[in-house]
PDB file of N, CA and C in Angstrom:
ATOM      1  N   PRO A   1     100.610  87.569  90.143  1.00  0.00           N
ATOM      2  CA  PRO A   1     101.112  86.319  89.570  1.00  0.00           C
ATOM      3  C   PRO A   1     101.004  85.120  90.519  1.00  0.00           C
ATOM      4  N   TYR A   2     100.989  85.374  91.836  1.00  0.00           N
ATOM      5  CA  TYR A   2     100.954  84.257  92.785  1.00  0.00           C
ATOM      6  C   TYR A   2      99.645  83.469  92.735  1.00  0.00           C
ATOM      7  N   LEU A   3      98.621  84.020  92.118  1.00  0.00           N
ATOM      8  CA  LEU A   3      97.351  83.302  92.003  1.00  0.00           C
ATOM      9  C   LEU A   3      97.405  82.215  90.926  1.00  0.00           C
ATOM     10  N   ASP A   4      98.418  82.235  90.100  1.00  0.00           N
ATOM     11  CA  ASP A   4      98.586  81.236  89.047  1.00  0.00           C
ATOM     12  C   ASP A   4      99.213  79.990  89.658  1.00  0.00           C
ATOM     13  N   PRO A   5      98.479  78.880  89.744  1.00  0.00           N
ATOM     14  CA  PRO A   5      99.033  77.670  90.361  1.00  0.00           C
ATOM     15  C   PRO A   5     100.191  77.065  89.575  1.00  0.00           C
ATOM     16  N   ASP A   6     100.333  77.425  88.325  1.00  0.00           N
ATOM     17  CA  ASP A   6     101.411  76.893  87.492  1.00  0.00           C
ATOM     18  C   ASP A   6     102.600  77.848  87.397  1.00  0.00           C
ATOM     19  N   LEU A   7     102.626  78.871  88.233  1.00  0.00           N
ATOM     20  CA  LEU A   7     103.692  79.859  88.188  1.00  0.00           C
ATOM     21  C   LEU A   7     105.042  79.206  88.457  1.00  0.00           C
ATOM     22  N   THR A   8     105.981  79.453  87.574  1.00  0.00           N
ATOM     23  CA  THR A   8     107.344  78.967  87.754  1.00  0.00           C
ATOM     24  C   THR A   8     108.249  80.160  88.023  1.00  0.00           C
ATOM     25  N   PHE A   9     109.431  79.857  88.510  1.00  0.00           N
ATOM     26  CA  PHE A   9     110.392  80.924  88.757  1.00  0.00           C
ATOM     27  C   PHE A   9     110.730  81.651  87.462  1.00  0.00           C
ATOM     28  N   ALA A  10     110.941  80.895  86.393  1.00  0.00           N
ATOM     29  CA  ALA A  10     111.277  81.495  85.097  1.00  0.00           C
ATOM     30  C   ALA A  10     110.161  82.417  84.612  1.00  0.00           C
ATOM     31  N   ALA A  11     108.922  81.980  84.751  1.00  0.00           N
ATOM     32  CA  ALA A  11     107.786  82.802  84.321  1.00  0.00           C
ATOM     33  C   ALA A  11     107.672  84.064  85.180  1.00  0.00           C
ATOM     34  N   PHE A  12     107.932  83.922  86.469  1.00  0.00           N
ATOM     35  CA  PHE A  12     107.887  85.065  87.380  1.00  0.00           C
ATOM     36  C   PHE A  12     108.947  86.089  86.995  1.00  0.00           C
ATOM     37  N   ALA A  13     110.157  85.614  86.743  1.00  0.00           N
ATOM     38  CA  ALA A  13     111.242  86.510  86.336  1.00  0.00           C
ATOM     39  C   ALA A  13     110.897  87.209  85.027  1.00  0.00           C
ATOM     40  N   ALA A  14     110.321  86.464  84.097  1.00  0.00           N
ATOM     41  CA  ALA A  14     109.945  87.052  82.808  1.00  0.00           C
ATOM     42  C   ALA A  14     108.870  88.124  82.992  1.00  0.00           C
ATOM     43  N   LYS A  15     107.885  87.861  83.860  1.00  0.00           N
ATOM     44  CA  LYS A  15     106.828  88.847  84.099  1.00  0.00           C
ATOM     45  C   LYS A  15     107.404  90.140  84.681  1.00  0.00           C
ATOM     46  N   LEU A  16     108.431  89.991  85.512  1.00  0.00           N
ATOM     47  CA  LEU A  16     109.064  91.163  86.117  1.00  0.00           C
ATOM     48  C   LEU A  16     110.097  91.801  85.198  1.00  0.00           C
ATOM     49  N   GLY A  17     110.504  91.066  84.175  1.00  0.00           N
ATOM     50  CA  GLY A  17     111.554  91.563  83.297  1.00  0.00           C
ATOM     51  C   GLY A  17     112.897  91.612  84.002  1.00  0.00           C
ATOM     52  N   ALA A  18     113.093  90.683  84.941  1.00  0.00           N
ATOM     53  CA  ALA A  18     114.310  90.664  85.743  1.00  0.00           C
ATOM     54  C   ALA A  18     115.154  89.447  85.402  1.00  0.00           C
ATOM     55  N   PRO A  19     116.475  89.583  85.460  1.00  0.00           N
ATOM     56  CA  PRO A  19     117.327  88.412  85.248  1.00  0.00           C
ATOM     57  C   PRO A  19     117.148  87.417  86.396  1.00  0.00           C
ATOM     58  N   GLU A  20     117.062  86.147  86.053  1.00  0.00           N
ATOM     59  CA  GLU A  20     116.809  85.120  87.068  1.00  0.00           C
ATOM     60  C   GLU A  20     117.822  85.121  88.209  1.00  0.00           C
ATOM     61  N   PRO A  21     119.136  85.206  87.935  1.00  0.00           N
ATOM     62  CA  PRO A  21     120.080  85.175  89.059  1.00  0.00           C
ATOM     63  C   PRO A  21     119.884  86.328  90.047  1.00  0.00           C
ATOM     64  N   ALA A  22     119.630  87.516  89.531  1.00  0.00           N
ATOM     65  CA  ALA A  22     119.423  88.675  90.407  1.00  0.00           C
ATOM     66  C   ALA A  22     118.139  88.517  91.216  1.00  0.00           C
ATOM     67  N   LEU A  23     117.108  88.017  90.587  1.00  0.00           N
ATOM     68  CA  LEU A  23     115.833  87.810  91.284  1.00  0.00           C
ATOM     69  C   LEU A  23     115.983  86.728  92.349  1.00  0.00           C
ATOM     70  N   ARG A  24     116.709  85.668  92.028  1.00  0.00           N
ATOM     71  CA  ARG A  24     116.929  84.592  93.003  1.00  0.00           C
ATOM     72  C   ARG A  24     117.682  85.130  94.231  1.00  0.00           C
ATOM     73  N   ARG A  25     118.708  85.941  93.985  1.00  0.00           N
ATOM     74  CA  ARG A  25     119.453  86.540  95.106  1.00  0.00           C
ATOM     75  C   ARG A  25     118.551  87.431  95.943  1.00  0.00           C
ATOM     76  N   ALA A  26     117.698  88.202  95.289  1.00  0.00           N
ATOM     77  CA  ALA A  26     116.800  89.097  96.017  1.00  0.00           C
ATOM     78  C   ALA A  26     115.829  88.314  96.900  1.00  0.00           C
ATOM     79  N   ILE A  27     115.270  87.271  96.362  1.00  0.00           N
ATOM     80  CA  ILE A  27     114.304  86.470  97.129  1.00  0.00           C
ATOM     81  C   ILE A  27     115.002  85.709  98.244  1.00  0.00           C
ATOM     82  N   ASN A  28     116.106  85.060  97.918  1.00  0.00           N
ATOM     83  CA  ASN A  28     116.780  84.201  98.900  1.00  0.00           C
ATOM     84  C   ASN A  28     117.530  84.993  99.961  1.00  0.00           C
ATOM     85  N   HIS A  29     118.249  86.021  99.548  1.00  0.00           N
ATOM     86  CA  HIS A  29     119.128  86.701 100.490  1.00  0.00           C
ATOM     87  C   HIS A  29     118.540  88.001 101.046  1.00  0.00           C
ATOM     88  N   ARG A  30     118.037  88.834 100.202  1.00  0.00           N
ATOM     89  CA  ARG A  30     117.516  90.121 100.683  1.00  0.00           C
ATOM     90  C   ARG A  30     116.188  89.960 101.421  1.00  0.00           C
ATOM     91  N   LEU A  31     115.334  89.060 100.923  1.00  0.00           N
ATOM     92  CA  LEU A  31     114.042  88.846 101.574  1.00  0.00           C
ATOM     93  C   LEU A  31     114.085  87.706 102.590  1.00  0.00           C
ATOM     94  N   GLY A  32     115.186  86.953 102.590  1.00  0.00           N
ATOM     95  CA  GLY A  32     115.359  85.879 103.566  1.00  0.00           C
ATOM     96  C   GLY A  32     114.494  84.659 103.324  1.00  0.00           C
ATOM     97  N   ARG A  33     114.089  84.434 102.098  1.00  0.00           N
ATOM     98  CA  ARG A  33     113.281  83.254 101.782  1.00  0.00           C
ATOM     99  C   ARG A  33     114.196  82.212 101.163  1.00  0.00           C
ATOM    100  N   GLY A  34     114.132  80.992 101.644  1.00  0.00           N
ATOM    101  CA  GLY A  34     115.022  79.948 101.168  1.00  0.00           C
ATOM    102  C   GLY A  34     114.709  79.456  99.772  1.00  0.00           C
ATOM    103  N   HIS A  35     113.449  79.510  99.390  1.00  0.00           N
ATOM    104  CA  HIS A  35     113.041  78.980  98.097  1.00  0.00           C
ATOM    105  C   HIS A  35     111.960  79.874  97.489  1.00  0.00           C
ATOM    106  N   PHE A  36     111.910  79.865  96.184  1.00  0.00           N
ATOM    107  CA  PHE A  36     110.886  80.625  95.469  1.00  0.00           C
ATOM    108  C   PHE A  36     109.495  80.179  95.891  1.00  0.00           C
ATOM    109  N   ARG A  37     109.301  78.865  96.013  1.00  0.00           N
ATOM    110  CA  ARG A  37     107.986  78.327  96.363  1.00  0.00           C
ATOM    111  C   ARG A  37     107.535  78.855  97.728  1.00  0.00           C
ATOM    112  N   THR A  38     108.452  78.939  98.683  1.00  0.00           N
ATOM    113  CA  THR A  38     108.127  79.488 100.002  1.00  0.00           C
ATOM    114  C   THR A  38     107.689  80.939  99.882  1.00  0.00           C
ATOM    115  N   PHE A  39     108.424  81.693  99.095  1.00  0.00           N
ATOM    116  CA  PHE A  39     108.122  83.099  98.851  1.00  0.00           C
ATOM    117  C   PHE A  39     106.711  83.262  98.284  1.00  0.00           C
ATOM    118  N   VAL A  40     106.384  82.492  97.255  1.00  0.00           N
ATOM    119  CA  VAL A  40     105.076  82.590  96.607  1.00  0.00           C
ATOM    120  C   VAL A  40     103.964  82.097  97.535  1.00  0.00           C
ATOM    121  N   ASN A  41     104.228  81.005  98.241  1.00  0.00           N
ATOM    122  CA  ASN A  41     103.190  80.447  99.107  1.00  0.00           C
ATOM    123  C   ASN A  41     102.831  81.376 100.255  1.00  0.00           C
ATOM    124  N   GLU A  42     103.748  82.222 100.699  1.00  0.00           N
ATOM    125  CA  GLU A  42     103.404  83.196 101.735  1.00  0.00           C
ATOM    126  C   GLU A  42     102.313  84.145 101.237  1.00  0.00           C
ATOM    127  N   TYR A  43     102.409  84.552  99.997  1.00  0.00           N
ATOM    128  CA  TYR A  43     101.370  85.406  99.406  1.00  0.00           C
ATOM    129  C   TYR A  43     100.061  84.635  99.255  1.00  0.00           C
ATOM    130  N   ARG A  44     100.160  83.381  98.892  1.00  0.00           N
ATOM    131  CA  ARG A  44      98.954  82.557  98.734  1.00  0.00           C
ATOM    132  C   ARG A  44      98.244  82.351 100.063  1.00  0.00           C
ATOM    133  N   VAL A  45      99.008  82.117 101.107  1.00  0.00           N
ATOM    134  CA  VAL A  45      98.410  81.938 102.434  1.00  0.00           C
ATOM    135  C   VAL A  45      97.704  83.221 102.869  1.00  0.00           C
ATOM    136  N   GLU A  46      98.340  84.355 102.654  1.00  0.00           N
ATOM    137  CA  GLU A  46      97.704  85.632 103.012  1.00  0.00           C
ATOM    138  C   GLU A  46      96.426  85.855 102.212  1.00  0.00           C
ATOM    139  N   GLU A  47      96.443  85.486 100.941  1.00  0.00           N
ATOM    140  CA  GLU A  47      95.237  85.610 100.107  1.00  0.00           C
ATOM    141  C   GLU A  47      94.128  84.711 100.635  1.00  0.00           C
ATOM    142  N   ALA A  48      94.479  83.480 100.981  1.00  0.00           N
ATOM    143  CA  ALA A  48      93.482  82.541 101.516  1.00  0.00           C
ATOM    144  C   ALA A  48      92.912  83.066 102.831  1.00  0.00           C
ATOM    145  N   LYS A  49      93.761  83.588 103.697  1.00  0.00           N
ATOM    146  CA  LYS A  49      93.286  84.145 104.960  1.00  0.00           C
ATOM    147  C   LYS A  49      92.338  85.315 104.717  1.00  0.00           C
ATOM    148  N   ARG A  50      92.692  86.175 103.753  1.00  0.00           N
ATOM    149  CA  ARG A  50      91.829  87.315 103.429  1.00  0.00           C
ATOM    150  C   ARG A  50      90.467  86.832 102.955  1.00  0.00           C
ATOM    151  N   ARG A  51      90.472  85.822 102.085  1.00  0.00           N
ATOM    152  CA  ARG A  51      89.210  85.303 101.556  1.00  0.00           C
ATOM    153  C   ARG A  51      88.388  84.603 102.639  1.00  0.00           C
ATOM    154  N   LEU A  52      89.054  83.917 103.543  1.00  0.00           N
ATOM    155  CA  LEU A  52      88.334  83.238 104.620  1.00  0.00           C
ATOM    156  C   LEU A  52      87.662  84.235 105.563  1.00  0.00           C
ATOM    157  N   ARG A  53      88.276  85.397 105.736  1.00  0.00           N
ATOM    158  CA  ARG A  53      87.687  86.440 106.598  1.00  0.00           C
ATOM    159  C   ARG A  53      86.576  87.214 105.906  1.00  0.00           C
ATOM    160  N   ASP A  54      86.546  87.173 104.595  1.00  0.00           N
ATOM    161  CA  ASP A  54      85.590  87.951 103.813  1.00  0.00           C
ATOM    162  C   ASP A  54      84.189  87.347 103.946  1.00  0.00           C
ATOM    163  N   PRO A  55      83.214  88.118 104.427  1.00  0.00           N
ATOM    164  CA  PRO A  55      81.852  87.598 104.556  1.00  0.00           C
ATOM    165  C   PRO A  55      81.277  87.094 103.230  1.00  0.00           C
ATOM    166  N   ALA A  56      81.753  87.630 102.128  1.00  0.00           N
ATOM    167  CA  ALA A  56      81.265  87.182 100.822  1.00  0.00           C
ATOM    168  C   ALA A  56      81.679  85.737 100.530  1.00  0.00           C
ATOM    169  N   SER A  57      82.664  85.236 101.261  1.00  0.00           N
ATOM    170  CA  SER A  57      83.131  83.860 101.062  1.00  0.00           C
ATOM    171  C   SER A  57      82.420  82.870 101.968  1.00  0.00           C
ATOM    172  N   ALA A  58      81.509  83.365 102.799  1.00  0.00           N
ATOM    173  CA  ALA A  58      80.787  82.458 103.697  1.00  0.00           C
ATOM    174  C   ALA A  58      80.112  81.368 102.873  1.00  0.00           C
ATOM    175  N   GLY A  59      80.286  80.160 103.279  1.00  0.00           N
ATOM    176  CA  GLY A  59      79.690  79.039 102.567  1.00  0.00           C
ATOM    177  C   GLY A  59      80.572  78.469 101.472  1.00  0.00           C
ATOM    178  N   THR A  60      81.677  79.143 101.178  1.00  0.00           N
ATOM    179  CA  THR A  60      82.606  78.630 100.176  1.00  0.00           C
ATOM    180  C   THR A  60      83.498  77.590 100.827  1.00  0.00           C
ATOM    181  N   LYS A  61      83.692  76.480 100.165  1.00  0.00           N
ATOM    182  CA  LYS A  61      84.530  75.422 100.717  1.00  0.00           C
ATOM    183  C   LYS A  61      85.974  75.897 100.808  1.00  0.00           C
ATOM    184  N   ILE A  62      86.657  75.457 101.857  1.00  0.00           N
ATOM    185  CA  ILE A  62      88.042  75.858 102.071  1.00  0.00           C
ATOM    186  C   ILE A  62      88.918  75.438 100.904  1.00  0.00           C
ATOM    187  N   VAL A  63      88.674  74.273 100.359  1.00  0.00           N
ATOM    188  CA  VAL A  63      89.490  73.816  99.227  1.00  0.00           C
ATOM    189  C   VAL A  63      89.310  74.746  98.023  1.00  0.00           C
ATOM    190  N   ALA A  64      88.126  75.257  97.823  1.00  0.00           N
ATOM    191  CA  ALA A  64      87.884  76.193  96.718  1.00  0.00           C
ATOM    192  C   ALA A  64      88.642  77.493  96.955  1.00  0.00           C
ATOM    193  N   ILE A  65      88.643  77.959  98.193  1.00  0.00           N
ATOM    194  CA  ILE A  65      89.385  79.168  98.521  1.00  0.00           C
ATOM    195  C   ILE A  65      90.881  78.941  98.312  1.00  0.00           C
ATOM    196  N   ALA A  66      91.370  77.795  98.721  1.00  0.00           N
ATOM    197  CA  ALA A  66      92.800  77.473  98.549  1.00  0.00           C
ATOM    198  C   ALA A  66      93.157  77.450  97.064  1.00  0.00           C
ATOM    199  N   LEU A  67      92.345  76.800  96.265  1.00  0.00           N
ATOM    200  CA  LEU A  67      92.630  76.726  94.832  1.00  0.00           C
ATOM    201  C   LEU A  67      92.542  78.106  94.184  1.00  0.00           C
ATOM    202  N   ASP A  68      91.568  78.910  94.600  1.00  0.00           N
ATOM    203  CA  ASP A  68      91.442  80.269  94.081  1.00  0.00           C
ATOM    204  C   ASP A  68      92.584  81.182  94.530  1.00  0.00           C
ATOM    205  N   SER A  69      93.260  80.782  95.597  1.00  0.00           N
ATOM    206  CA  SER A  69      94.375  81.568  96.131  1.00  0.00           C
ATOM    207  C   SER A  69      95.713  81.173  95.501  1.00  0.00           C
ATOM    208  N   GLY A  70      95.678  80.225  94.575  1.00  0.00           N
ATOM    209  CA  GLY A  70      96.884  79.864  93.854  1.00  0.00           C
ATOM    210  C   GLY A  70      97.476  78.518  94.202  1.00  0.00           C
ATOM    211  N   PHE A  71      96.949  77.860  95.233  1.00  0.00           N
ATOM    212  CA  PHE A  71      97.460  76.527  95.549  1.00  0.00           C
ATOM    213  C   PHE A  71      96.985  75.557  94.478  1.00  0.00           C
ATOM    214  N   SER A  72      97.829  74.598  94.139  1.00  0.00           N
ATOM    215  CA  SER A  72      97.518  73.741  92.987  1.00  0.00           C
ATOM    216  C   SER A  72      96.946  72.383  93.355  1.00  0.00           C
ATOM    217  N   SER A  73      96.888  72.056  94.639  1.00  0.00           N
ATOM    218  CA  SER A  73      96.384  70.745  94.996  1.00  0.00           C
ATOM    219  C   SER A  73      95.814  70.749  96.403  1.00  0.00           C
ATOM    220  N   LEU A  74      95.097  69.718  96.713  1.00  0.00           N
ATOM    221  CA  LEU A  74      94.535  69.553  98.049  1.00  0.00           C
ATOM    222  C   LEU A  74      95.663  69.407  99.062  1.00  0.00           C
ATOM    223  N   ALA A  75      96.720  68.717  98.699  1.00  0.00           N
ATOM    224  CA  ALA A  75      97.861  68.530  99.605  1.00  0.00           C
ATOM    225  C   ALA A  75      98.487  69.863  99.989  1.00  0.00           C
ATOM    226  N   SER A  76      98.556  70.762  99.056  1.00  0.00           N
ATOM    227  CA  SER A  76      99.132  72.086  99.356  1.00  0.00           C
ATOM    228  C   SER A  76      98.279  72.820 100.366  1.00  0.00           C
TER     229      SER A  76
END
């Protein structure tokens, strides 16, 4: 789900079939992430790093890799 740049907390909870308050507590307190966006972006950064290391991505623009990794804008 983290590859979806339009992913919202509500949509994430629905995909997991989890109640939003319980999921928020799990992300914020059990996993130690202050915000849902931080939690999701950690996965996106790891995906981008994986793609950047992949020889098949040689010649691919970094912005394309970022967008393919779930980031929604150049600023991100």
